[in-house]
CSV table of C-alpha atoms and ligand atoms in Angstrom, one decimal:
chain,number,residue,atom,x,y,z
A,5,MET,CA,50.3,-71.0,-26.8
A,6,LYS,CA,48.0,-68.5,-28.4
A,7,TYR,CA,48.4,-64.7,-27.5
A,8,PHE,CA,45.2,-64.6,-25.4
A,9,GLU,CA,46.1,-67.7,-23.4
A,10,ARG,CA,49.5,-66.2,-22.6
A,11,MET,CA,47.9,-62.9,-21.7
A,12,LYS,CA,45.5,-64.5,-19.2
A,13,GLU,CA,48.6,-65.6,-17.2
A,14,LYS,CA,50.4,-62.3,-17.6
A,15,PHE,CA,47.3,-60.4,-16.6
A,16,LYS,CA,47.0,-62.3,-13.3
A,17,LYS,CA,50.6,-61.6,-12.5
A,18,LEU,CA,50.1,-57.9,-13.2
A,19,GLN,CA,47.3,-57.8,-10.6
A,20,ALA,CA,49.9,-58.5,-8.0
A,21,LYS,CA,52.8,-56.5,-9.5
A,22,LYS,CA,54.0,-53.5,-7.4
A,23,ASP,CA,54.6,-51.0,-10.2
A,24,VAL,CA,52.5,-51.2,-13.3
A,25,ILE,CA,53.2,-49.0,-16.3
A,26,VAL,CA,50.3,-48.6,-18.7
A,27,LEU,CA,50.6,-47.2,-22.2
A,28,SER,CA,47.2,-45.8,-23.1
A,29,ILE,CA,45.6,-44.6,-26.3
A,30,GLU,CA,42.5,-42.4,-27.0
A,31,SER,CA,41.1,-41.6,-30.4
A,32,SER,CA,37.3,-41.6,-30.0
A,33,CYS,CA,36.7,-38.2,-31.5
A,34,ASP,CA,39.0,-35.4,-32.6
A,35,GLU,CA,41.9,-35.8,-30.3
A,36,THR,CA,44.7,-38.3,-30.9
A,37,SER,CA,46.3,-39.0,-27.6
A,38,VAL,CA,48.9,-41.4,-26.1
A,39,ALA,CA,50.0,-41.4,-22.5
A,40,VAL,CA,52.2,-43.3,-20.1
A,41,VAL,CA,50.7,-43.7,-16.6
A,42,LYS,CA,52.3,-45.4,-13.6
A,43,ASN,CA,50.2,-47.1,-11.0
A,44,GLY,CA,47.0,-45.4,-12.2
A,45,ARG,CA,47.9,-41.9,-10.8
A,46,GLU,CA,51.3,-40.8,-12.0
A,47,VAL,CA,51.1,-39.4,-15.4
A,48,LEU,CA,54.6,-39.8,-17.0
A,49,SER,CA,53.4,-38.3,-20.3
A,50,ASN,CA,50.2,-37.3,-21.9
A,51,ILE,CA,50.6,-36.2,-25.5
A,52,ILE,CA,47.5,-34.8,-27.3
A,53,ALA,CA,47.2,-33.9,-30.9
A,54,SER,CA,44.0,-31.9,-31.3
A,55,GLN,CA,42.2,-31.6,-34.6
A,56,ILE,CA,40.1,-28.7,-33.5
A,57,GLU,CA,41.6,-26.3,-36.0
A,58,ILE,CA,41.0,-28.8,-38.9
A,59,HIS,CA,37.3,-29.3,-38.0
A,60,ARG,CA,36.5,-25.7,-37.1
A,61,ARG,CA,36.0,-24.7,-40.7
A,62,PHE,CA,33.3,-27.4,-41.0
A,63,GLY,CA,31.6,-26.2,-37.8
A,64,GLY,CA,31.9,-29.6,-36.2
A,65,VAL,CA,33.7,-32.9,-36.3
A,66,VAL,CA,33.7,-34.7,-39.7
A,67,PRO,CA,34.2,-38.4,-38.9
A,68,GLU,CA,36.0,-39.4,-42.1
A,69,VAL,CA,38.5,-36.5,-41.7
A,70,ALA,CA,39.0,-37.4,-38.0
A,71,SER,CA,39.9,-41.0,-38.8
A,72,ARG,CA,42.4,-39.9,-41.5
A,73,ASN,CA,44.1,-37.5,-39.2
A,74,HIS,CA,44.3,-40.1,-36.4
A,75,ILE,CA,46.1,-42.4,-38.9
A,76,THR,CA,48.7,-39.8,-39.8
A,77,ALA,CA,49.3,-38.7,-36.2
A,78,ILE,CA,49.3,-41.8,-34.0
A,79,ALA,CA,52.7,-43.3,-34.6
A,80,ASN,CA,54.5,-40.0,-33.9
A,81,ILE,CA,52.4,-39.3,-30.8
A,82,PHE,CA,53.3,-42.8,-29.5
A,83,ASP,CA,57.1,-42.1,-30.0
A,84,GLU,CA,56.7,-38.7,-28.3
A,85,ALA,CA,54.8,-40.2,-25.4
A,86,LEU,CA,57.5,-42.7,-24.7
A,87,GLN,CA,60.3,-40.2,-25.1
A,88,LYS,CA,58.6,-37.7,-22.7
A,89,ALA,CA,58.0,-40.4,-20.1
A,90,GLY,CA,61.6,-41.6,-20.3
A,91,VAL,CA,60.3,-45.2,-20.7
A,92,THR,CA,61.3,-47.8,-23.2
A,93,LYS,CA,58.9,-50.1,-25.1
A,94,ASN,CA,60.1,-53.0,-22.9
A,95,GLN,CA,59.0,-51.3,-19.7
A,96,ILE,CA,55.3,-51.2,-20.8
A,97,ASP,CA,53.3,-53.7,-18.8
A,98,ALA,CA,50.0,-53.3,-20.6
A,99,VAL,CA,48.3,-51.4,-23.4
A,100,ALA,CA,44.9,-49.7,-22.6
A,101,VAL,CA,42.7,-48.3,-25.3
A,102,THR,CA,39.3,-46.6,-25.7
A,103,TYR,CA,37.2,-49.1,-27.6
A,104,GLY,CA,33.9,-47.0,-27.3
A,105,ALA,CA,31.8,-45.0,-27.2
A,106,GLY,CA,32.7,-42.7,-30.0
A,107,LEU,CA,33.1,-42.4,-33.8
A,108,VAL,CA,33.7,-45.9,-35.1
A,109,GLY,CA,36.3,-45.0,-37.8
A,110,ALA,CA,38.2,-42.8,-35.3
A,111,LEU,CA,38.1,-45.4,-32.6
A,112,LEU,CA,39.3,-48.1,-35.0
A,113,VAL,CA,42.6,-46.3,-35.5
A,114,GLY,CA,43.4,-46.4,-31.8
A,115,VAL,CA,42.1,-49.9,-31.3
A,116,ASN,CA,44.2,-51.3,-34.2
A,117,PHE,CA,47.3,-49.5,-33.1
A,118,ALA,CA,46.8,-50.8,-29.6
A,119,LYS,CA,46.3,-54.4,-30.8
A,120,SER,CA,49.4,-54.3,-32.9
A,121,LEU,CA,51.4,-52.9,-30.0
A,122,ALA,CA,50.1,-55.3,-27.4
A,123,TYR,CA,50.8,-58.2,-29.8
A,124,THR,CA,54.3,-57.1,-30.7
A,125,LEU,CA,55.3,-56.3,-27.1
A,126,ASP,CA,53.5,-59.5,-25.9
A,127,VAL,CA,51.6,-57.6,-23.1
A,128,PRO,CA,47.9,-57.6,-22.1
A,129,LEU,CA,45.4,-55.4,-24.0
A,130,ILE,CA,42.8,-53.6,-21.8
A,131,ALA,CA,39.5,-52.3,-23.3
A,132,VAL,CA,38.5,-49.1,-21.6
A,133,SER,CA,35.1,-47.3,-21.9
A,134,HIS,CA,35.6,-43.7,-22.7
A,135,VAL,CA,33.2,-42.6,-20.1
A,136,HIS,CA,35.0,-44.5,-17.4
A,137,GLY,CA,38.2,-42.8,-18.6
A,138,HIS,CA,36.5,-39.4,-18.0
A,139,ILE,CA,35.6,-40.4,-14.4
A,140,SER,CA,39.2,-41.6,-13.8
A,141,ALA,CA,40.5,-38.2,-14.9
A,142,ASN,CA,39.7,-37.3,-11.3
A,143,TYR,CA,42.1,-39.9,-9.9
A,144,ILE,CA,45.0,-38.3,-11.7
A,145,SER,CA,43.9,-34.9,-10.6
A,146,HIS,CA,43.3,-35.7,-6.9
A,147,ALA,CA,45.9,-37.9,-5.3
A,148,LYS,CA,43.7,-38.8,-2.3
A,149,LEU,CA,40.3,-39.3,-4.1
A,150,GLU,CA,39.0,-42.8,-3.7
A,151,PRO,CA,35.5,-44.3,-4.4
A,152,PRO,CA,32.8,-44.5,-3.4
A,153,PHE,CA,31.3,-41.2,-4.8
A,154,VAL,CA,28.6,-39.9,-7.1
A,155,CYS,CA,29.7,-38.8,-10.5
A,156,LEU,CA,28.0,-36.2,-12.7
A,157,MET,CA,29.2,-37.2,-16.2
A,158,VAL,CA,28.8,-34.3,-18.7
A,159,SER,CA,30.4,-34.5,-22.1
A,160,GLY,CA,29.6,-34.0,-25.8
A,161,GLY,CA,28.4,-37.6,-26.0
A,162,HIS,CA,27.0,-38.3,-22.6
A,163,THR,CA,25.1,-36.9,-19.7
A,164,ALA,CA,24.5,-39.1,-16.7
A,165,ILE,CA,24.6,-39.5,-12.9
A,166,LEU,CA,26.4,-42.6,-11.7
A,167,GLU,CA,27.2,-43.9,-8.3
A,168,VAL,CA,30.8,-45.1,-8.4
A,169,LYS,CA,30.8,-47.8,-5.7
A,170,ASP,CA,34.4,-48.9,-6.2
A,171,TYR,CA,37.0,-48.7,-8.9
A,172,GLU,CA,35.2,-49.9,-12.1
A,173,GLU,CA,32.0,-50.6,-10.2
A,174,TYR,CA,29.2,-48.4,-11.3
A,175,ARG,CA,25.5,-47.9,-10.8
A,176,LEU,CA,23.6,-45.8,-13.3
A,177,LEU,CA,21.2,-43.4,-11.6
A,178,GLY,CA,20.1,-41.3,-14.5
A,179,THR,CA,20.9,-40.3,-18.0
A,180,THR,CA,19.7,-37.9,-20.7
A,181,VAL,CA,16.6,-38.9,-22.6
A,182,ASP,CA,17.6,-36.9,-25.7
A,183,ASP,CA,20.7,-34.7,-26.2
A,184,ALA,CA,23.9,-34.8,-24.3
A,185,VAL,CA,24.5,-31.5,-22.5
A,186,GLY,CA,27.7,-30.8,-24.6
A,187,GLU,CA,25.7,-31.3,-27.7
A,188,ALA,CA,23.2,-28.7,-26.6
A,189,PHE,CA,26.0,-26.3,-25.8
A,190,ASP,CA,27.6,-26.8,-29.3
A,191,LYS,CA,24.2,-26.4,-31.0
A,192,VAL,CA,23.4,-23.2,-29.2
A,193,ALA,CA,26.9,-21.8,-30.0
A,194,ARG,CA,26.4,-22.7,-33.6
A,195,VAL,CA,23.1,-20.9,-33.9
A,196,LEU,CA,24.8,-17.9,-32.3
A,197,GLY,CA,27.5,-18.0,-35.0
A,198,LEU,CA,30.3,-19.0,-32.6
A,199,PRO,CA,33.2,-21.3,-33.7
A,200,TYR,CA,33.5,-25.0,-32.9
A,201,PRO,CA,33.7,-26.3,-30.2
A,202,GLY,CA,30.9,-24.2,-28.9
A,203,GLY,CA,31.0,-25.1,-25.2
A,204,PRO,CA,34.0,-23.0,-24.2
A,205,GLU,CA,32.7,-20.1,-26.3
A,206,ILE,CA,29.3,-20.1,-24.5
A,207,ASP,CA,31.2,-20.3,-21.2
A,208,LYS,CA,33.2,-17.2,-22.1
A,209,LEU,CA,30.3,-15.2,-23.4
A,210,ALA,CA,27.9,-16.1,-20.6
A,211,LYS,CA,30.2,-14.3,-18.1
A,212,THR,CA,29.3,-10.9,-19.5
A,213,GLY,CA,25.6,-11.6,-20.1
A,214,LYS,CA,22.4,-11.3,-18.1
A,215,ASP,CA,19.9,-14.1,-17.4
A,216,ILE,CA,16.9,-12.3,-18.9
A,217,TYR,CA,15.4,-14.9,-21.2
A,218,LYS,CA,13.2,-17.6,-19.8
A,219,PHE,CA,14.7,-20.7,-21.5
A,220,THR,CA,13.6,-23.4,-19.1
A,221,VAL,CA,14.4,-27.1,-18.8
A,222,SER,CA,11.5,-29.4,-19.0
A,223,ASN,CA,9.8,-30.2,-15.7
A,224,SER,CA,8.6,-33.6,-16.6
A,225,LEU,CA,11.7,-35.4,-15.3
A,226,LYS,CA,11.9,-33.4,-12.1
A,227,ASP,CA,11.4,-36.4,-9.8
A,228,THR,CA,14.1,-38.6,-11.6
A,229,PHE,CA,17.8,-38.3,-12.2
A,230,ASN,CA,17.3,-38.2,-15.9
A,231,PHE,CA,17.8,-35.1,-18.1
A,232,SER,CA,16.3,-33.6,-21.2
A,233,PHE,CA,18.1,-30.7,-23.0
A,234,SER,CA,16.5,-30.9,-26.4
A,235,GLY,CA,13.6,-28.6,-25.3
A,236,ILE,CA,15.8,-25.8,-24.1
A,237,LYS,CA,18.1,-26.1,-27.1
A,238,THR,CA,15.2,-25.8,-29.5
A,239,ALA,CA,13.8,-22.8,-27.5
A,240,VAL,CA,17.1,-21.0,-28.0
A,241,VAL,CA,17.3,-21.9,-31.7
A,242,ASN,CA,13.7,-20.7,-32.3
A,243,PHE,CA,14.4,-17.5,-30.3
A,244,VAL,CA,17.5,-16.7,-32.4
A,245,HIS,CA,15.7,-17.5,-35.7
A,246,ASN,CA,12.6,-15.5,-34.8
A,247,HIS,CA,14.6,-12.5,-33.8
A,248,GLU,CA,16.8,-12.7,-37.0
A,249,GLN,CA,13.7,-13.0,-39.2
A,250,LYS,CA,12.1,-10.0,-37.6
A,251,GLY,CA,15.3,-8.0,-37.6
A,252,GLU,CA,15.1,-7.6,-33.8
A,253,ALA,CA,18.3,-7.1,-32.0
A,254,PHE,CA,19.5,-9.2,-29.0
A,255,GLU,CA,22.8,-9.6,-27.2
A,256,LYS,CA,24.4,-13.0,-27.8
A,257,CYS,CA,25.9,-12.9,-24.3
A,258,ASP,CA,22.4,-12.6,-22.7
A,259,VAL,CA,21.2,-15.7,-24.7
A,260,ALA,CA,24.4,-17.6,-23.7
A,261,ARG,CA,23.9,-16.6,-20.0
A,262,SER,CA,20.2,-17.4,-19.9
A,263,PHE,CA,20.8,-20.9,-21.5
A,264,GLU,CA,23.8,-21.7,-19.3
A,265,GLU,CA,22.0,-20.6,-16.0
A,266,HIS,CA,19.1,-23.0,-16.5
A,267,VAL,CA,21.2,-25.9,-17.8
A,268,THR,CA,23.7,-25.6,-14.9
A,269,ASP,CA,20.9,-25.3,-12.3
A,270,GLU,CA,19.4,-28.5,-13.6
A,271,LEU,CA,22.7,-30.4,-13.5
A,272,THR,CA,23.7,-29.1,-10.1
A,273,SER,CA,20.4,-29.8,-8.3
A,274,LYS,CA,20.1,-33.3,-9.6
A,275,ALA,CA,23.7,-34.2,-8.9
A,276,VAL,CA,23.4,-33.0,-5.3
A,277,ARG,CA,20.1,-34.7,-4.8
A,278,ALA,CA,21.6,-37.9,-6.1
A,279,CYS,CA,24.3,-37.7,-3.4
A,280,HIS,CA,21.6,-37.5,-0.7
A,281,TYR,CA,19.6,-40.3,-2.3
A,282,VAL,CA,22.4,-42.8,-2.2
A,283,GLY,CA,24.0,-41.4,0.9
A,284,GLN,CA,27.3,-40.4,-0.6
A,285,THR,CA,29.3,-37.4,0.7
A,286,LYS,CA,31.5,-36.9,-2.3
A,287,LEU,CA,30.5,-35.5,-5.7
A,288,VAL,CA,32.8,-35.7,-8.7
A,289,VAL,CA,32.2,-34.0,-12.1
A,290,ALA,CA,33.7,-35.6,-15.3
A,291,GLY,CA,33.8,-34.9,-19.0
A,292,GLY,CA,34.3,-31.8,-21.2
A,293,VAL,CA,31.4,-29.8,-19.9
A,294,GLY,CA,33.0,-30.3,-16.4
A,295,ALA,CA,35.4,-27.5,-17.6
A,296,ASN,CA,32.5,-25.0,-17.5
A,297,TYR,CA,33.1,-22.2,-15.0
A,298,MET,CA,29.4,-21.6,-14.0
A,299,LEU,CA,28.7,-25.3,-13.5
A,300,LYS,CA,31.8,-25.8,-11.3
A,301,GLU,CA,31.0,-22.6,-9.3
A,302,LYS,CA,27.4,-23.8,-8.7
A,303,LEU,CA,28.4,-27.3,-7.8
A,304,LYS,CA,31.1,-26.0,-5.4
A,305,GLU,CA,28.7,-23.7,-3.7
A,306,MET,CA,25.8,-26.1,-3.3
A,307,CYS,CA,28.1,-28.9,-2.1
A,308,GLU,CA,29.6,-26.6,0.5
A,309,LYS,CA,26.1,-25.8,1.8
A,310,GLU,CA,25.1,-29.4,1.9
A,311,GLY,CA,28.2,-30.9,3.5
A,312,ILE,CA,29.4,-32.7,0.3
A,313,GLU,CA,33.1,-32.7,-0.8
A,314,PHE,CA,33.3,-31.6,-4.5
A,315,TYR,CA,36.0,-32.7,-7.0
A,316,ALA,CA,36.6,-31.7,-10.6
A,317,PRO,CA,39.4,-32.8,-12.9
A,318,VAL,CA,42.2,-30.3,-13.6
A,319,LEU,CA,41.3,-28.5,-16.8
A,320,SER,CA,43.8,-30.4,-19.0
A,321,PHE,CA,42.2,-33.7,-18.0
A,322,CYS,CA,38.6,-32.6,-18.4
A,323,THR,CA,38.4,-33.0,-22.2
A,324,ASP,CA,39.6,-36.0,-24.2
A,325,ASN,CA,43.1,-37.3,-23.3
A,326,ALA,CA,44.8,-40.7,-23.0
A,327,ALA,CA,46.1,-40.3,-19.4
A,328,MET,CA,42.5,-40.8,-18.1
A,329,ILE,CA,42.3,-44.0,-20.1
A,330,GLY,CA,45.6,-45.2,-18.6
A,331,SER,CA,44.3,-44.5,-15.1
A,332,ALA,CA,41.1,-46.5,-15.8
A,333,GLY,CA,43.1,-49.2,-17.4
A,334,TYR,CA,45.3,-49.6,-14.3
A,335,TYR,CA,42.3,-50.0,-12.0
A,336,MET,CA,40.7,-52.5,-14.4
A,337,ILE,CA,44.0,-54.6,-14.2
A,338,LYS,CA,43.9,-54.4,-10.4
A,339,LYS,CA,40.3,-55.6,-10.4
A,340,GLY,CA,40.9,-58.3,-13.0
A,341,LEU,CA,38.7,-56.7,-15.5
A,342,GLY,CA,38.8,-55.7,-19.2
A,343,LEU,CA,41.3,-58.0,-20.7
A,344,ALA,CA,40.7,-58.2,-24.4
A,345,ASP,CA,41.8,-60.5,-27.2
A,346,LEU,CA,43.0,-59.4,-30.6
A,347,ASP,CA,39.4,-59.5,-32.0
A,348,LEU,CA,38.6,-56.4,-30.0
A,349,THR,CA,36.7,-53.9,-32.2
A,350,ALA,CA,35.4,-50.4,-31.9
A,351,LYS,CA,31.9,-49.8,-30.5
A,352,PRO,CA,29.9,-46.6,-31.3
A,353,ASN,CA,27.9,-47.1,-28.0
A,354,VAL,CA,28.9,-48.6,-24.7
A,355,GLU,CA,26.3,-49.1,-22.0
A,356,LEU,CA,27.0,-46.5,-19.2
A,357,GLY,CA,28.6,-48.2,-16.2
A,358,ALA,CA,29.2,-51.5,-18.1
A,359,VAL,CA,32.8,-52.8,-18.0
A,360,TYR,CA,34.2,-54.7,-21.1
A,361,GLU,CA,33.5,-58.4,-20.7
A,362,THR,CA,36.5,-60.6,-21.1
A,363,LYS,CA,35.7,-63.8,-22.9
A,364,SER,CA,36.4,-67.1,-21.1
B,557,KG4,O1,34.5,-35.0,-22.9
B,557,KG4,P1,34.7,-34.3,-24.2
B,557,KG4,O2,36.0,-33.7,-24.6
B,557,KG4,O3,34.3,-35.3,-25.4
B,557,KG4,C1,33.3,-36.2,-25.3
B,557,KG4,O4,33.5,-37.3,-24.8
B,557,KG4,O5,32.2,-35.9,-25.8
B,557,KG4,O6,33.5,-33.2,-24.3
B,557,KG4,C2,33.4,-32.3,-25.3
B,557,KG4,C3,32.2,-31.4,-25.1
B,557,KG4,C4,31.9,-30.5,-26.2
B,557,KG4,O7,30.5,-30.5,-26.4
B,557,KG4,C5,32.4,-29.1,-25.7
B,557,KG4,O8,31.7,-28.0,-26.3
B,557,KG4,C6,32.2,-29.2,-24.3
B,557,KG4,O9,32.6,-30.5,-23.9
B,557,KG4,N1,32.9,-28.3,-23.5
B,557,KG4,C7,32.4,-27.3,-22.7
B,557,KG4,C8,33.5,-26.6,-22.2
B,557,KG4,N2,34.6,-27.1,-22.6
B,557,KG4,C9,34.3,-28.2,-23.4
B,557,KG4,N3,31.1,-27.0,-22.5
B,557,KG4,C10,30.9,-25.9,-21.6
B,557,KG4,N4,31.8,-25.2,-21.1
B,557,KG4,C11,33.1,-25.5,-21.3
B,557,KG4,N5,34.1,-24.7,-20.7
B,558,ZN,ZN1,35.2,-37.4,-24.0
């Protein structure tokens, strides 16, 4: 019997199995990560090899360099993840991997490693969307959190509001029409001469600055749940260039603060309005920008006022990691979704809210 035919049977059995151990792999950008997750919530290990230092000197992620570093790191990270978890290869019930969205060359390293592993161990291969992984980071952070809820998804690649109706059941309410919010943070940091990744640098700097510049977010999308950050990003870039050309002084912290205030106001008000719109009383933030202090403070405060429960992932699960992929993979197994064959390949873009379609 062919691998995929055998796996269809094993996959069905896994849906009913009491304890399920998922080995998960994430390599969509500049973090190589392997984790072992039990029953979707118990993180037995989560090893992350960050390439931030390598890319910092280029001022951003260089895709080719990222792929090469994933290749050299992944086998050792895998060994370390098993060792830390105290689990043997034979105890792995399934392999879950990020197949998109992300840098194709980087993703391919994880996908190919996962395929070889699933084939060798003769266990099902689960294709996980990176974005859904970010949302699941909340399940490993909050033992009692269950869908339904509204999710504000904010990362370097995505900005969206989704209604999470059930595990792996999504409805997209709005998305960015241009830049992702993390991209805007990184660009603003770059023009201010701050190191990569810029988001955390802006976060730090903004705490000491004043909101004195009127960098506003476009009003044209105010009645929707969509976002546009390219206008405010360009306004900041022009402001800095104009001042530099004229030799006029300004405080970087005031620019960072003014930018961050307006961006976080926009994210907060739309996310809370989305909760009321769909009648949900739980709001969850996900993705790297979810680590932002001001954003979390505003969301917390506004949710409290409006009678909404607010959840954010613990800091270490906010940015890219494999544990969140293992959690999403587990819930996909339980819902009979995402089983992949050995022809699985990397996708630069994955439709927000769409779950990998198993071929029949
Ligand atoms: O989720 P993530 O690790 O990767 C993607 O899936 O894109 O998000 C990375 C993004 C980067 O743009 C980074 O600058 C931003 O998240 N970020 C932050 C903070 N920490 C990371 N942005 C604002 N404040 C932070 N504290
Ligand atoms: Zn990410």
